[in-house]
């Protein structure tokens, strides 16, 4: 949401400071000239309700202009904040994105005194800029179609330039800008600001133009940038929830898909819907030949299904299968690993390439790859983003789980998790709903303190109050993102990259990294003398142990103890009755025992279920993730503490001995 | 002053509801779970006028349990149930059992907080008139007894 082009890039909420007036909005601070924002009187700002700011009257242009310049300073702040509050409300309200953008461009034209304006967004797959909302005078269907087609001698439009550079452009008088070729003959001044998504990717442009030279100043620029930030916020919120919904649907479908072919086709379809690409192919590693064989694809490679393959290590796809790490690049042809054996697109047509490993409980079992054509706009890259990579990895994990599900051992592990999908979708919409509801509560309060809500008397508001509300809203949005992250971790819990490692050593390092040393909880450790070698995924196990430590610490806020111990359990040793593991093997037992409240008898069967939590702020996914990780390792996790005397978690992991 | 109990397991939701209701001048008590809500009702010296409860707090029937607790304590307490948007089946069940109304969180295009205040005022109105009706009835019976 930060608009790097137009401000210093610091990510904090700042309200009107004495000498450097700042603009309030989601999470960023934009310096703005003091003619627009008030100097605070003492510590308080006084706002008075004034109906005209709710529905700006369509006044004549020069009047609007004049009043804007003459605006008394107190009015100025109030008007800007009022607008802001109204706009942020639009940003989280139920209406669609196109409605929102219509609203924004209308607002931008009215507030800046522009003759007309438009918002253009980049089409993700092709990189084309497309006008999605217009406002002001002089628009016709034809103008809308052709507005972006017109290029200056440099080959690009102002809009394209802003989209490329991510920087605002302001032209005070086109007569001083010989390269500018106006589309509308009446144009004298121009302001174009980028819509920048989190992750710094330019998603589109807000473009304003006026028949008056010098119409746009830094004030107008700052205002338009706030609009752009809010549009970016909403667009990315929209993308996130659409993606989450599709992922959940995918999980559900995979859990019931009957045969492998239907299943793989399904995955390719879902991935296409979420990521918008030209083609997608799935390769699975054949156990006998150790080759990655093409099992599904959407485009021209279809006749090769079952025939085309990569040796492990061969080409980019084979490289991903060998190393188990994603590859995300622009055009693959310049990459030294590239072989071009089986291609959905010709080298010179491929603009973006992304391949991720498919992991099951046994490690890498295949590769999922997607590609996009070259961007049709030379100035607009359509690379896959980090976010795209995360989403594709999540889909790959779902495929991995489905593959496990088709095999005997893992069926037991996955069945329960698969069954959780239904609940997952209900719960996540419940939680997302609650978070959005709370953000709306803050907006309602903001409206109230600014005196714009229905039927309110003038109120006195402090800067701190406003800062607090804006901060709350920002946190609300972060919590939405947190929900997504946890959700992905749950999905990916059973995708492993096992390596040989020693479990006491691993435990020791997690404890050192995550246990708060200066906290009120006393730590004792007792690591096994003998080595505990295992074939395991260190990242996943660390995540699991850290989760248990975090629980122990949060449930003993006012002090307590944590005992960590590791030991070897041989085939002859007795395991607690709760443990379900094949007999006759050797295991490592890793124990975390705390001195907190422990777990009530009636909760013992529930704590590993997704969304079970007794904490207010808890998500209840923590132990479900841990259980998934441990079971994927062919181990088990149980809780054997006495209620009232502390929780006692035992983790059993199979040892890798005698080889 | 009118006394309102808010039961919801999400901190932010509870806080924003309480803030909005206090702005209206109500005396607000909050509870963070079904259990807390039930005991708050039991322990209150004077029963609450209105109880606002989330439908789903871990248990999809939490709202029903709160409703039973409220009516068990005082038949005139009015209960308003909050539900997730588009998930009204259980809330309708509550209505059948005598809840005053339900409000969907995140109803698109509506300021749900303002809607809720409206419902609370209507609920208080209904409570006042039911109490009055009963008083009149009692008075009438007394007079009949005398006469
Ligand atoms: N060390 C512990 N002491 C007491 N209770 C515990 C302990 N660890 C877990 N629990 C119980 O198990 C529940 C589930 O734990 P889990 O880690 O899955 O979720 P959470 O910690 O509530 O939320 P989060 O998703 O943020 O981790 C907890 O809410 C708590 O009731
Ligand atoms: Mg936890």
mmCIF file of N, CA, C and O in Angstrom, chain A residues 484-573:
data_model
loop_
_atom_site.group_PDB
_atom_site.id
_atom_site.type_symbol
_atom_site.label_atom_id
_atom_site.label_comp_id
_atom_site.label_asym_id
_atom_site.label_seq_id
_atom_site.Cartn_x
_atom_site.Cartn_y
_atom_site.Cartn_z
ATOM 1 N N UNK A 484 -4.352 -15.776 6.437
ATOM 2 C CA UNK A 484 -3.945 -16.448 5.213
ATOM 3 C C UNK A 484 -2.663 -17.232 5.392
ATOM 4 O O UNK A 484 -2.519 -18.345 4.906
ATOM 5 N N UNK A 485 -1.720 -16.621 6.124
ATOM 6 C CA UNK A 485 -0.424 -17.281 6.325
ATOM 7 C C UNK A 485 -0.583 -18.569 7.109
ATOM 8 O O UNK A 485 -0.073 -19.619 6.732
ATOM 9 N N UNK A 486 -1.340 -18.489 8.218
ATOM 10 C CA UNK A 486 -1.557 -19.666 9.050
ATOM 11 C C UNK A 486 -2.230 -20.769 8.240
ATOM 12 O O UNK A 486 -1.910 -21.937 8.347
ATOM 13 N N UNK A 487 -3.171 -20.330 7.443
ATOM 14 C CA UNK A 487 -3.923 -21.256 6.623
ATOM 15 C C UNK A 487 -2.994 -22.001 5.670
ATOM 16 O O UNK A 487 -3.061 -23.208 5.508
ATOM 17 N N UNK A 488 -2.066 -21.255 5.073
ATOM 18 C CA UNK A 488 -1.108 -21.898 4.167
ATOM 19 C C UNK A 488 -0.209 -22.875 4.908
ATOM 20 O O UNK A 488 0.095 -23.948 4.414
ATOM 21 N N UNK A 489 0.217 -22.488 6.119
ATOM 22 C CA UNK A 489 1.066 -23.384 6.890
ATOM 23 C C UNK A 489 0.340 -24.686 7.189
ATOM 24 O O UNK A 489 0.934 -25.753 7.195
ATOM 25 N N UNK A 490 -0.950 -24.565 7.453
ATOM 26 C CA UNK A 490 -1.735 -25.767 7.720
ATOM 27 C C UNK A 490 -1.723 -26.674 6.486
ATOM 28 O O UNK A 490 -1.485 -27.867 6.576
ATOM 29 N N UNK A 491 -1.976 -26.061 5.340
ATOM 30 C CA UNK A 491 -2.016 -26.844 4.103
ATOM 31 C C UNK A 491 -0.668 -27.499 3.818
ATOM 32 O O UNK A 491 -0.582 -28.625 3.379
ATOM 33 N N UNK A 492 0.399 -26.757 4.112
ATOM 34 C CA UNK A 492 1.718 -27.253 3.721
ATOM 35 C C UNK A 492 2.397 -28.116 4.765
ATOM 36 O O UNK A 492 3.528 -28.529 4.570
ATOM 37 N N UNK A 493 1.710 -28.356 5.883
ATOM 38 C CA UNK A 493 2.360 -29.074 6.978
ATOM 39 C C UNK A 493 2.899 -30.430 6.532
ATOM 40 O O UNK A 493 3.912 -30.897 7.033
ATOM 41 N N UNK A 494 2.252 -31.069 5.591
ATOM 42 C CA UNK A 494 2.677 -32.423 5.233
ATOM 43 C C UNK A 494 3.584 -32.478 4.006
ATOM 44 O O UNK A 494 3.892 -33.549 3.509
ATOM 45 N N UNK A 495 4.002 -31.332 3.484
ATOM 46 C CA UNK A 495 4.975 -31.338 2.379
ATOM 47 C C UNK A 495 6.367 -31.257 2.981
ATOM 48 O O UNK A 495 6.736 -30.241 3.533
ATOM 49 N N UNK A 496 7.120 -32.321 2.859
ATOM 50 C CA UNK A 496 8.409 -32.353 3.566
ATOM 51 C C UNK A 496 9.606 -32.324 2.628
ATOM 52 O O UNK A 496 9.531 -32.809 1.499
ATOM 53 N N UNK A 497 10.725 -31.777 3.116
ATOM 54 C CA UNK A 497 12.019 -32.003 2.464
ATOM 55 C C UNK A 497 12.945 -32.632 3.477
ATOM 56 O O UNK A 497 13.689 -31.941 4.154
ATOM 57 N N UNK A 498 12.892 -33.946 3.614
ATOM 58 C CA UNK A 498 13.667 -34.619 4.656
ATOM 59 C C UNK A 498 15.161 -34.674 4.326
ATOM 60 O O UNK A 498 15.529 -34.876 3.168
ATOM 61 N N UNK A 499 15.966 -34.469 5.358
ATOM 62 C CA UNK A 499 17.421 -34.630 5.238
ATOM 63 C C UNK A 499 17.898 -35.366 6.493
ATOM 64 O O UNK A 499 17.182 -35.381 7.487
ATOM 65 N N UNK A 500 19.093 -35.966 6.459
ATOM 66 C CA UNK A 500 19.584 -36.611 7.681
ATOM 67 C C UNK A 500 19.931 -35.541 8.717
ATOM 68 O O UNK A 500 20.573 -34.544 8.375
ATOM 69 N N UNK A 501 19.503 -35.734 9.945
ATOM 70 C CA UNK A 501 19.842 -34.761 10.986
ATOM 71 C C UNK A 501 19.809 -35.420 12.357
ATOM 72 O O UNK A 501 19.374 -36.564 12.495
ATOM 73 N N UNK A 502 20.250 -34.670 13.365
ATOM 74 C CA UNK A 502 20.308 -35.199 14.727
ATOM 75 C C UNK A 502 19.287 -34.434 15.564
ATOM 76 O O UNK A 502 19.309 -33.198 15.621
ATOM 77 N N UNK A 503 18.388 -35.159 16.213
ATOM 78 C CA UNK A 503 17.226 -34.499 16.804
ATOM 79 C C UNK A 503 17.513 -33.698 18.076
ATOM 80 O O UNK A 503 16.885 -32.669 18.301
ATOM 81 N N UNK A 504 18.468 -34.145 18.889
ATOM 82 C CA UNK A 504 18.776 -33.365 20.103
ATOM 83 C C UNK A 504 19.345 -32.012 19.705
ATOM 84 O O UNK A 504 18.991 -30.978 20.268
ATOM 85 N N UNK A 505 20.210 -32.057 18.699
ATOM 86 C CA UNK A 505 20.835 -30.836 18.221
ATOM 87 C C UNK A 505 19.770 -29.871 17.691
ATOM 88 O O UNK A 505 19.757 -28.675 17.987
ATOM 89 N N UNK A 506 18.869 -30.422 16.911
ATOM 90 C CA UNK A 506 17.794 -29.603 16.336
ATOM 91 C C UNK A 506 16.937 -28.991 17.446
ATOM 92 O O UNK A 506 16.636 -27.798 17.442
ATOM 93 N N UNK A 507 16.584 -29.823 18.437
ATOM 94 C CA UNK A 507 15.757 -29.342 19.543
ATOM 95 C C UNK A 507 16.465 -28.208 20.269
ATOM 96 O O UNK A 507 15.886 -27.166 20.541
ATOM 97 N N UNK A 508 17.762 -28.442 20.542
ATOM 98 C CA UNK A 508 18.551 -27.432 21.238
ATOM 99 C C UNK A 508 18.512 -26.100 20.471
ATOM 100 O O UNK A 508 18.287 -25.045 21.054
ATOM 101 N N UNK A 509 18.689 -26.169 19.169
ATOM 102 C CA UNK A 509 18.754 -24.911 18.431
ATOM 103 C C UNK A 509 17.386 -24.218 18.380
ATOM 104 O O UNK A 509 17.313 -22.995 18.473
ATOM 105 N N UNK A 510 16.300 -24.975 18.299
ATOM 106 C CA UNK A 510 14.979 -24.316 18.328
ATOM 107 C C UNK A 510 14.765 -23.638 19.671
ATOM 108 O O UNK A 510 14.287 -22.505 19.739
ATOM 109 N N UNK A 511 15.105 -24.354 20.750
ATOM 110 C CA UNK A 511 14.895 -23.784 22.076
ATOM 111 C C UNK A 511 15.692 -22.485 22.202
ATOM 112 O O UNK A 511 15.182 -21.476 22.670
ATOM 113 N N UNK A 512 16.929 -22.522 21.719
ATOM 114 C CA UNK A 512 17.748 -21.317 21.812
ATOM 115 C C UNK A 512 17.166 -20.155 21.022
ATOM 116 O O UNK A 512 17.175 -19.020 21.464
ATOM 117 N N UNK A 513 16.637 -20.484 19.839
ATOM 118 C CA UNK A 513 16.102 -19.406 19.000
ATOM 119 C C UNK A 513 14.780 -18.860 19.493
ATOM 120 O O UNK A 513 14.505 -17.676 19.335
ATOM 121 N N UNK A 514 13.937 -19.714 20.065
ATOM 122 C CA UNK A 514 12.576 -19.246 20.309
ATOM 123 C C UNK A 514 12.222 -19.013 21.768
ATOM 124 O O UNK A 514 11.289 -18.288 22.053
ATOM 125 N N UNK A 515 12.942 -19.616 22.686
ATOM 126 C CA UNK A 515 12.543 -19.454 24.075
ATOM 127 C C UNK A 515 12.973 -18.078 24.588
ATOM 128 O O UNK A 515 14.145 -17.720 24.509
ATOM 129 N N UNK A 516 12.034 -17.284 25.123
ATOM 130 C CA UNK A 516 12.386 -15.936 25.592
ATOM 131 C C UNK A 516 13.191 -16.017 26.897
ATOM 132 O O UNK A 516 12.644 -16.381 27.930
ATOM 133 N N UNK A 517 14.480 -15.680 26.807
ATOM 134 C CA UNK A 517 15.374 -15.917 27.951
ATOM 135 C C UNK A 517 15.065 -15.043 29.150
ATOM 136 O O UNK A 517 15.175 -15.458 30.288
ATOM 137 N N UNK A 518 14.675 -13.819 28.876
ATOM 138 C CA UNK A 518 14.432 -12.927 30.008
ATOM 139 C C UNK A 518 12.985 -12.950 30.480
ATOM 140 O O UNK A 518 12.581 -12.146 31.283
ATOM 141 N N UNK A 519 12.197 -13.900 29.986
ATOM 142 C CA UNK A 519 10.793 -13.985 30.372
ATOM 143 C C UNK A 519 10.631 -14.594 31.761
ATOM 144 O O UNK A 519 11.622 -14.938 32.414
ATOM 145 N N UNK A 520 9.386 -14.740 32.208
ATOM 146 C CA UNK A 520 9.116 -15.239 33.560
ATOM 147 C C UNK A 520 9.112 -16.767 33.658
ATOM 148 O O UNK A 520 8.841 -17.293 34.734
ATOM 149 N N UNK A 521 9.391 -17.454 32.560
ATOM 150 C CA UNK A 521 9.338 -18.924 32.589
ATOM 151 C C UNK A 521 10.752 -19.481 32.723
ATOM 152 O O UNK A 521 11.662 -19.076 31.997
ATOM 153 N N UNK A 522 10.926 -20.410 33.681
ATOM 154 C CA UNK A 522 12.246 -21.010 33.896
ATOM 155 C C UNK A 522 12.416 -22.239 33.013
ATOM 156 O O UNK A 522 11.518 -23.065 32.917
ATOM 157 N N UNK A 523 13.576 -22.333 32.379
ATOM 158 C CA UNK A 523 13.810 -23.421 31.432
ATOM 159 C C UNK A 523 14.800 -24.442 31.992
ATOM 160 O O UNK A 523 15.831 -24.074 32.547
ATOM 161 N N UNK A 524 14.472 -25.741 31.863
ATOM 162 C CA UNK A 524 15.488 -26.761 32.133
ATOM 163 C C UNK A 524 15.534 -27.704 30.939
ATOM 164 O O UNK A 524 14.497 -27.986 30.336
ATOM 165 N N UNK A 525 16.736 -28.141 30.607
ATOM 166 C CA UNK A 525 16.851 -29.029 29.455
ATOM 167 C C UNK A 525 17.617 -30.275 29.837
ATOM 168 O O UNK A 525 18.468 -30.253 30.731
ATOM 169 N N UNK A 526 17.302 -31.361 29.150
ATOM 170 C CA UNK A 526 17.978 -32.631 29.409
ATOM 171 C C UNK A 526 18.042 -33.396 28.090
ATOM 172 O O UNK A 526 17.082 -34.051 27.701
ATOM 173 N N UNK A 527 19.162 -33.233 27.386
ATOM 174 C CA UNK A 527 19.264 -33.858 26.079
ATOM 175 C C UNK A 527 19.951 -35.218 26.179
ATOM 176 O O UNK A 527 20.837 -35.411 27.001
ATOM 177 N N UNK A 528 19.519 -36.148 25.309
ATOM 178 C CA UNK A 528 20.041 -37.513 25.337
ATOM 179 C C UNK A 528 21.555 -37.516 25.110
ATOM 180 O O UNK A 528 22.079 -36.713 24.344
ATOM 181 N N UNK A 529 22.273 -38.441 25.801
ATOM 182 C CA UNK A 529 23.713 -38.593 25.610
ATOM 183 C C UNK A 529 24.001 -39.137 24.207
ATOM 184 O O UNK A 529 24.843 -38.640 23.495
ATOM 185 N N UNK A 530 23.248 -40.163 23.855
ATOM 186 C CA UNK A 530 23.508 -40.813 22.564
ATOM 187 C C UNK A 530 22.882 -39.992 21.428
ATOM 188 O O UNK A 530 21.900 -39.283 21.648
ATOM 189 N N UNK A 531 23.426 -40.064 20.217
ATOM 190 C CA UNK A 531 22.843 -39.326 19.099
ATOM 191 C C UNK A 531 21.474 -39.889 18.697
ATOM 192 O O UNK A 531 21.221 -41.085 18.867
ATOM 193 N N UNK A 532 20.607 -39.013 18.222
ATOM 194 C CA UNK A 532 19.278 -39.422 17.770
ATOM 195 C C UNK A 532 19.135 -39.068 16.289
ATOM 196 O O UNK A 532 18.538 -38.056 15.934
ATOM 197 N N UNK A 533 19.692 -39.929 15.415
ATOM 198 C CA UNK A 533 19.691 -39.594 13.989
ATOM 199 C C UNK A 533 18.313 -39.853 13.364
ATOM 200 O O UNK A 533 17.661 -40.831 13.683
ATOM 201 N N UNK A 534 17.900 -38.940 12.486
ATOM 202 C CA UNK A 534 16.606 -39.125 11.824
ATOM 203 C C UNK A 534 16.679 -38.557 10.425
ATOM 204 O O UNK A 534 17.577 -37.783 10.091
ATOM 205 N N UNK A 535 15.721 -38.970 9.615
ATOM 206 C CA UNK A 535 15.556 -38.410 8.288
ATOM 207 C C UNK A 535 14.337 -37.489 8.408
ATOM 208 O O UNK A 535 13.215 -37.963 8.512
ATOM 209 N N UNK A 536 14.576 -36.186 8.445
ATOM 210 C CA UNK A 536 13.454 -35.306 8.776
ATOM 211 C C UNK A 536 13.635 -33.934 8.152
ATOM 212 O O UNK A 536 14.724 -33.574 7.702
ATOM 213 N N UNK A 537 12.546 -33.174 8.138
ATOM 214 C CA UNK A 537 12.562 -31.834 7.571
ATOM 215 C C UNK A 537 12.850 -30.825 8.684
ATOM 216 O O UNK A 537 11.999 -30.570 9.537
ATOM 217 N N UNK A 538 14.055 -30.249 8.705
ATOM 218 C CA UNK A 538 14.416 -29.389 9.835
ATOM 219 C C UNK A 538 13.547 -28.139 9.943
ATOM 220 O O UNK A 538 13.198 -27.715 11.041
ATOM 221 N N UNK A 539 13.156 -27.570 8.809
ATOM 222 C CA UNK A 539 12.356 -26.342 8.862
ATOM 223 C C UNK A 539 10.993 -26.623 9.474
ATOM 224 O O UNK A 539 10.520 -25.908 10.370
ATOM 225 N N UNK A 540 10.383 -27.722 9.024
ATOM 226 C CA UNK A 540 9.054 -28.058 9.527
ATOM 227 C C UNK A 540 9.118 -28.442 11.008
ATOM 228 O O UNK A 540 8.279 -28.033 11.801
ATOM 229 N N UNK A 541 10.129 -29.228 11.382
ATOM 230 C CA UNK A 541 10.222 -29.631 12.787
ATOM 231 C C UNK A 541 10.461 -28.420 13.679
ATOM 232 O O UNK A 541 9.895 -28.311 14.762
ATOM 233 N N UNK A 542 11.266 -27.489 13.201
ATOM 234 C CA UNK A 542 11.507 -26.281 14.000
ATOM 235 C C UNK A 542 10.208 -25.534 14.209
ATOM 236 O O UNK A 542 9.904 -25.079 15.307
ATOM 237 N N UNK A 543 9.448 -25.437 13.145
ATOM 238 C CA UNK A 543 8.158 -24.758 13.239
ATOM 239 C C UNK A 543 7.293 -25.441 14.308
ATOM 240 O O UNK A 543 6.653 -24.807 15.144
ATOM 241 N N UNK A 544 7.299 -26.792 14.276
ATOM 242 C CA UNK A 544 6.466 -27.560 15.197
ATOM 243 C C UNK A 544 6.904 -27.344 16.647
ATOM 244 O O UNK A 544 6.087 -27.044 17.522
ATOM 245 N N UNK A 545 8.210 -27.465 16.897
ATOM 246 C CA UNK A 545 8.689 -27.322 18.271
ATOM 247 C C UNK A 545 8.443 -25.895 18.769
ATOM 248 O O UNK A 545 8.056 -25.664 19.918
ATOM 249 N N UNK A 546 8.662 -24.936 17.880
ATOM 250 C CA UNK A 546 8.490 -23.533 18.264
ATOM 251 C C UNK A 546 7.042 -23.255 18.665
ATOM 252 O O UNK A 546 6.769 -22.517 19.613
ATOM 253 N N UNK A 547 6.124 -23.880 17.964
ATOM 254 C CA UNK A 547 4.701 -23.702 18.258
ATOM 255 C C UNK A 547 4.381 -24.195 19.676
ATOM 256 O O UNK A 547 3.661 -23.540 20.436
ATOM 257 N N UNK A 548 4.970 -25.352 20.031
ATOM 258 C CA UNK A 548 4.704 -25.909 21.358
ATOM 259 C C UNK A 548 5.332 -25.038 22.443
ATOM 260 O O UNK A 548 4.736 -24.784 23.488
ATOM 261 N N UNK A 549 6.542 -24.542 22.163
ATOM 262 C CA UNK A 549 7.196 -23.651 23.127
ATOM 263 C C UNK A 549 6.373 -22.375 23.290
ATOM 264 O O UNK A 549 6.135 -21.898 24.400
ATOM 265 N N UNK A 550 5.890 -21.841 22.158
ATOM 266 C CA UNK A 550 5.102 -20.608 22.213
ATOM 267 C C UNK A 550 3.852 -20.810 23.067
ATOM 268 O O UNK A 550 3.510 -19.968 23.896
ATOM 269 N N UNK A 551 3.189 -21.943 22.883
ATOM 270 C CA UNK A 551 2.013 -22.225 23.716
ATOM 271 C C UNK A 551 2.383 -22.255 25.191
ATOM 272 O O UNK A 551 1.714 -21.647 26.020
ATOM 273 N N UNK A 552 3.469 -22.972 25.515
ATOM 274 C CA UNK A 552 3.872 -23.102 26.921
ATOM 275 C C UNK A 552 4.117 -21.718 27.519
ATOM 276 O O UNK A 552 3.748 -21.448 28.662
ATOM 277 N N UNK A 553 4.742 -20.837 26.737
ATOM 278 C CA UNK A 553 5.045 -19.505 27.254
ATOM 279 C C UNK A 553 3.769 -18.683 27.409
ATOM 280 O O UNK A 553 3.549 -18.050 28.435
ATOM 281 N N UNK A 554 2.878 -18.731 26.393
ATOM 282 C CA UNK A 554 1.669 -17.898 26.505
ATOM 283 C C UNK A 554 0.715 -18.391 27.586
ATOM 284 O O UNK A 554 -0.020 -17.603 28.155
ATOM 285 N N UNK A 555 0.731 -19.689 27.849
ATOM 286 C CA UNK A 555 -0.171 -20.170 28.890
ATOM 287 C C UNK A 555 0.435 -20.056 30.290
ATOM 288 O O UNK A 555 -0.164 -20.500 31.255
ATOM 289 N N UNK A 556 1.638 -19.488 30.386
ATOM 290 C CA UNK A 556 2.234 -19.235 31.709
ATOM 291 C C UNK A 556 2.715 -17.789 31.764
ATOM 292 O O UNK A 556 3.872 -17.533 32.108
ATOM 293 N N UNK A 557 1.819 -16.892 31.424
ATOM 294 C CA UNK A 557 2.212 -15.485 31.343
ATOM 295 C C UNK A 557 2.811 -14.965 32.638
ATOM 296 O O UNK A 557 3.711 -14.140 32.635
ATOM 297 N N UNK A 558 2.274 -15.457 33.748
ATOM 298 C CA UNK A 558 2.745 -14.919 35.025
ATOM 299 C C UNK A 558 3.838 -15.770 35.648
ATOM 300 O O UNK A 558 4.031 -15.762 36.852
ATOM 301 N N UNK A 559 4.542 -16.497 34.815
ATOM 302 C CA UNK A 559 5.660 -17.270 35.325
ATOM 303 C C UNK A 559 5.347 -18.747 35.393
ATOM 304 O O UNK A 559 4.191 -19.143 35.497
ATOM 305 N N UNK A 560 6.400 -19.549 35.361
ATOM 306 C CA UNK A 560 6.205 -20.991 35.389
ATOM 307 C C UNK A 560 7.479 -21.667 34.940
ATOM 308 O O UNK A 560 8.564 -21.100 35.083
ATOM 309 N N UNK A 561 7.327 -22.863 34.366
ATOM 310 C CA UNK A 561 8.529 -23.603 34.000
ATOM 311 C C UNK A 561 8.312 -24.344 32.682
ATOM 312 O O UNK A 561 7.175 -24.617 32.290
ATOM 313 N N UNK A 562 9.421 -24.626 32.046
ATOM 314 C CA UNK A 562 9.356 -25.483 30.862
ATOM 315 C C UNK A 562 10.531 -26.447 30.912
ATOM 316 O O UNK A 562 11.682 -26.038 31.080
ATOM 317 N N UNK A 563 10.207 -27.752 30.811
ATOM 318 C CA UNK A 563 11.263 -28.759 30.781
ATOM 319 C C UNK A 563 11.298 -29.375 29.395
ATOM 320 O O UNK A 563 10.266 -29.857 28.903
ATOM 321 N N UNK A 564 12.484 -29.344 28.809
ATOM 322 C CA UNK A 564 12.641 -29.946 27.491
ATOM 323 C C UNK A 564 13.596 -31.122 27.630
ATOM 324 O O UNK A 564 14.670 -30.980 28.228
ATOM 325 N N UNK A 565 13.204 -32.270 27.109
ATOM 326 C CA UNK A 565 14.082 -33.440 27.207
ATOM 327 C C UNK A 565 14.001 -34.256 25.927
ATOM 328 O O UNK A 565 12.965 -34.285 25.256
ATOM 329 N N UNK A 566 15.125 -34.898 25.577
ATOM 330 C CA UNK A 566 15.087 -35.831 24.445
ATOM 331 C C UNK A 566 15.639 -37.167 24.930
ATOM 332 O O UNK A 566 16.502 -37.203 25.798
ATOM 333 N N UNK A 567 15.117 -38.255 24.380
ATOM 334 C CA UNK A 567 15.650 -39.577 24.737
ATOM 335 C C UNK A 567 15.324 -40.595 23.647
ATOM 336 O O UNK A 567 14.447 -40.361 22.813
ATOM 337 N N UNK A 568 16.033 -41.699 23.703
ATOM 338 C CA UNK A 568 15.786 -42.767 22.743
ATOM 339 C C UNK A 568 14.798 -43.750 23.353
ATOM 340 O O UNK A 568 14.868 -44.078 24.538
ATOM 341 N N UNK A 569 13.837 -44.202 22.545
ATOM 342 C CA UNK A 569 12.891 -45.204 22.999
ATOM 343 C C UNK A 569 13.080 -46.432 22.121
ATOM 344 O O UNK A 569 12.872 -46.362 20.906
ATOM 345 N N UNK A 570 13.546 -47.529 22.717
ATOM 346 C CA UNK A 570 13.841 -48.727 21.930
ATOM 347 C C UNK A 570 12.604 -49.573 21.714
ATOM 348 O O UNK A 570 11.541 -49.309 22.289
ATOM 349 N N UNK A 571 12.745 -50.634 20.881
ATOM 350 C CA UNK A 571 11.604 -51.514 20.579
ATOM 351 C C UNK A 571 11.017 -52.159 21.830
ATOM 352 O O UNK A 571 9.824 -52.438 21.871
ATOM 353 N N UNK A 572 11.832 -52.347 22.857
ATOM 354 C CA UNK A 572 11.322 -53.023 24.053
ATOM 355 C C UNK A 572 10.637 -52.079 25.032
ATOM 356 O O UNK A 572 9.908 -52.509 25.919
ATOM 357 N N UNK A 573 10.853 -50.766 24.880
ATOM 358 C CA UNK A 573 10.322 -49.826 25.867
ATOM 359 C C UNK A 573 8.814 -49.653 25.724
ATOM 360 O O UNK A 573 8.256 -49.784 24.639
#
